[in-house]
Tab-separated table of C-alpha atoms in Angstrom:
chain	number	residue	atom	x	y	z
A	1	MET	CA	-30.822	148.425	184.602
A	2	GLN	CA	-32.538	146.077	186.142
A	3	LEU	CA	-31.305	147.642	190.028
A	4	GLY	CA	-33.022	145.298	193.632
A	5	SER	CA	-33.115	145.416	197.073
A	6	TRP	CA	-32.795	141.892	199.422
A	7	ASN	CA	-32.407	141.754	202.870
A	8	ILE	CA	-32.929	138.227	203.146
A	9	GLN	CA	-31.973	137.422	207.419
A	10	GLY	CA	-29.260	135.919	208.043
A	11	LYS	CA	-29.525	133.012	204.948
A	12	PRO	CA	-25.913	132.522	203.079
A	13	ILE	CA	-25.811	134.705	200.150
A	14	GLU	CA	-25.016	131.307	198.266
A	15	GLN	CA	-28.613	130.481	198.926
A	16	GLY	CA	-30.098	134.513	197.919
A	17	LEU	CA	-28.470	133.960	195.379
A	18	THR	CA	-30.153	130.825	193.708
A	19	TYR	CA	-33.097	131.043	194.709
A	20	LEU	CA	-33.202	134.746	192.065
A	21	GLN	CA	-31.789	131.765	189.669
A	22	ALA	CA	-34.570	130.042	190.043
A	23	ALA	CA	-36.871	132.495	189.725
A	24	VAL	CA	-35.470	134.422	186.401
A	25	HIS	CA	-35.019	137.189	187.943
A	26	ASP	CA	-32.124	138.894	187.020
A	27	PHE	CA	-30.713	142.120	188.003
A	28	ASP	CA	-27.670	145.044	186.673
A	29	VAL	CA	-26.645	146.130	190.584
A	30	LEU	CA	-28.472	143.911	193.189
A	31	ALA	CA	-28.268	144.940	197.400
A	32	LEU	CA	-27.867	142.534	200.125
A	33	GLN	CA	-28.669	143.119	203.259
A	34	GLU	CA	-27.622	140.856	206.637
A	35	ILE	CA	-25.995	138.309	204.760
A	36	SER	CA	-23.842	135.424	205.506
A	37	VAL	CA	-20.896	135.442	204.046
A	38	PRO	CA	-17.977	132.354	203.099
A	39	VAL	CA	-15.336	134.285	204.473
A	40	SER	CA	-14.270	135.773	207.460
A	41	LEU	CA	-14.749	140.027	207.962
A	42	ASP	CA	-14.120	141.996	210.376
A	43	ALA	CA	-15.912	144.956	211.035
A	44	GLY	CA	-15.156	147.692	208.867
A	45	MET	CA	-13.956	146.009	206.538
A	46	HIS	CA	-14.815	144.530	202.540
A	47	GLU	CA	-14.321	142.309	199.778
A	48	PHE	CA	-14.569	140.273	196.177
A	49	LEU	CA	-16.107	137.285	195.813
A	50	GLN	CA	-17.135	135.836	192.634
A	51	PHE	CA	-19.710	133.368	191.999
A	52	THR	CA	-20.024	132.766	188.144
A	53	GLU	CA	-22.091	130.475	188.286
A	54	HIS	CA	-24.094	133.244	188.798
A	55	GLY	CA	-22.580	135.130	186.759
A	56	TYR	CA	-22.562	138.372	189.779
A	57	LYS	CA	-19.352	140.102	191.247
A	58	VAL	CA	-20.132	140.316	194.736
A	59	LEU	CA	-18.169	143.296	196.926
A	60	VAL	CA	-19.778	142.435	199.997
A	61	ALA	CA	-18.065	144.076	203.448
A	62	TYR	CA	-18.904	143.782	207.243
A	63	PRO	CA	-19.736	147.906	208.823
A	64	LYS	CA	-19.984	148.420	212.696
A	65	GLY	CA	-23.309	148.730	212.957
A	66	CYS	CA	-24.508	145.866	211.474
A	67	PHE	CA	-24.445	142.028	213.037
A	68	ARG	CA	-24.728	140.869	209.490
A	69	ALA	CA	-22.735	142.108	206.361
A	70	VAL	CA	-23.897	143.868	203.469
A	71	ALA	CA	-22.883	143.423	199.444
A	72	ILE	CA	-23.542	145.127	196.604
A	73	CYS	CA	-24.529	142.363	193.812
A	74	MET	CA	-22.625	143.296	190.140
A	75	ASP	CA	-23.551	141.541	186.767
A	76	VAL	CA	-20.664	140.664	185.113
A	77	ASP	CA	-21.485	141.770	181.922
A	78	THR	CA	-23.031	144.709	182.672
A	79	ILE	CA	-19.434	146.142	185.079
A	80	GLN	CA	-16.502	146.860	183.617
A	81	ASP	CA	-15.076	148.446	186.669
A	82	VAL	CA	-15.238	148.914	190.851
A	83	SER	CA	-13.586	151.649	192.078
A	84	ASN	CA	-13.503	153.768	195.619
A	85	VAL	CA	-14.996	151.233	198.257
A	86	TRP	CA	-15.674	152.563	201.644
A	87	VAL	CA	-17.948	150.759	204.888
A	88	GLY	CA	-19.307	153.198	206.542
A	89	TYR	CA	-20.723	152.606	210.311
A	90	ALA	CA	-24.020	150.626	208.169
A	91	HIS	CA	-23.512	151.289	204.756
A	92	VAL	CA	-21.141	150.009	202.172
A	93	SER	CA	-20.400	151.688	199.587
A	94	ALA	CA	-18.528	151.751	195.604
A	95	LEU	CA	-17.504	153.902	192.158
A	96	VAL	CA	-19.118	151.628	189.593
A	97	ASN	CA	-18.368	151.983	185.958
A	98	ILE	CA	-21.661	150.707	184.433
A	99	ARG	CA	-21.791	149.279	180.444
A	100	GLY	CA	-22.675	152.225	178.208
A	101	GLY	CA	-22.771	155.087	181.534
A	102	PRO	CA	-21.606	156.890	183.570
A	103	PRO	CA	-20.321	155.733	186.779
A	104	ALA	CA	-22.655	155.642	189.452
A	105	LEU	CA	-22.029	154.955	193.586
A	106	VAL	CA	-24.617	152.273	194.380
A	107	ILE	CA	-24.744	152.104	198.340
A	108	SER	CA	-25.974	149.079	199.550
A	109	ALA	CA	-27.597	150.491	203.450
A	110	HIS	CA	-29.227	148.261	206.540
A	111	LEU	CA	-30.217	151.022	209.066
A	112	PRO	CA	-30.324	150.819	212.467
A	113	HIS	CA	-34.196	149.273	213.370
A	114	SER	CA	-36.432	151.601	216.279
A	115	ARG	CA	-35.481	149.450	218.708
A	116	ARG	CA	-31.641	150.842	218.835
A	117	SER	CA	-30.048	153.639	220.494
A	118	TYR	CA	-31.125	157.233	218.501
A	119	GLU	CA	-27.442	157.318	218.961
A	120	ASP	CA	-26.094	154.040	216.597
A	121	PHE	CA	-29.835	155.370	214.576
A	122	ALA	CA	-27.467	159.086	213.768
A	123	ASP	CA	-23.414	157.730	213.702
A	124	ALA	CA	-25.360	155.885	210.828
A	125	LEU	CA	-26.742	158.400	209.500
A	126	HIS	CA	-24.152	160.379	209.728
A	127	PHE	CA	-21.446	158.349	208.242
A	128	LEU	CA	-23.696	157.848	204.709
A	129	GLU	CA	-24.367	161.826	204.488
A	130	TRP	CA	-20.016	162.194	205.571
A	131	ASP	CA	-19.916	159.605	201.819
A	132	LEU	CA	-22.216	161.504	200.640
A	133	GLN	CA	-21.074	164.513	200.312
A	134	ARG	CA	-17.470	163.225	199.140
A	135	TRP	CA	-19.246	163.523	195.341
A	136	PRO	CA	-19.607	165.952	192.895
A	137	ASP	CA	-23.270	166.819	192.684
A	138	SER	CA	-23.099	165.142	189.356
A	139	THR	CA	-22.475	162.140	189.534
A	140	PRO	CA	-25.202	159.079	189.612
A	141	ILE	CA	-26.451	157.588	192.993
A	142	LEU	CA	-27.788	154.506	193.587
A	143	LEU	CA	-29.056	154.454	197.139
A	144	ALA	CA	-30.339	151.369	197.477
A	145	GLY	CA	-30.864	148.756	201.353
A	146	ASP	CA	-33.072	148.339	204.302
A	147	LEU	CA	-33.556	151.724	205.576
A	148	ASN	CA	-35.306	150.583	208.680
A	149	TYR	CA	-38.333	153.981	208.091
A	150	SER	CA	-42.162	153.570	207.235
A	151	LEU	CA	-42.491	155.031	203.859
A	152	SER	CA	-46.201	155.387	204.412
A	153	GLY	CA	-46.118	158.153	206.538
A	154	HIS	CA	-46.956	156.426	209.630
């Protein structure tokens, strides 16, 4: 299983998927952040899009705490079913049934950066925590995204 995450900095989703295809990256599940999408979404809403030329079913959402959309791209040959979609303050999640494996909770998050208020960051974490607590401990979780936090310890 190939998993990935990419903040595409406002590029149209089609352009991002074309870049990946040209670079011969074939992800089964791909979390995207800061995307431009060809549909109009209100804050807190989501929609499914088909990009058959790229082989993806794409769940796009516009979380209230994000200035652009986030997405979960799922390879149509790998994913059986998608359910329980939820749009949080700075993420979208879905229960994804992957062929040959148990259902997994997939999350694409774009947490606020350091120039945003502490309350904004706290709201994002609160909604993410609430989302994670809805599921049994046995549920596999894939959390991917632009977490806007240095993992180097500095």
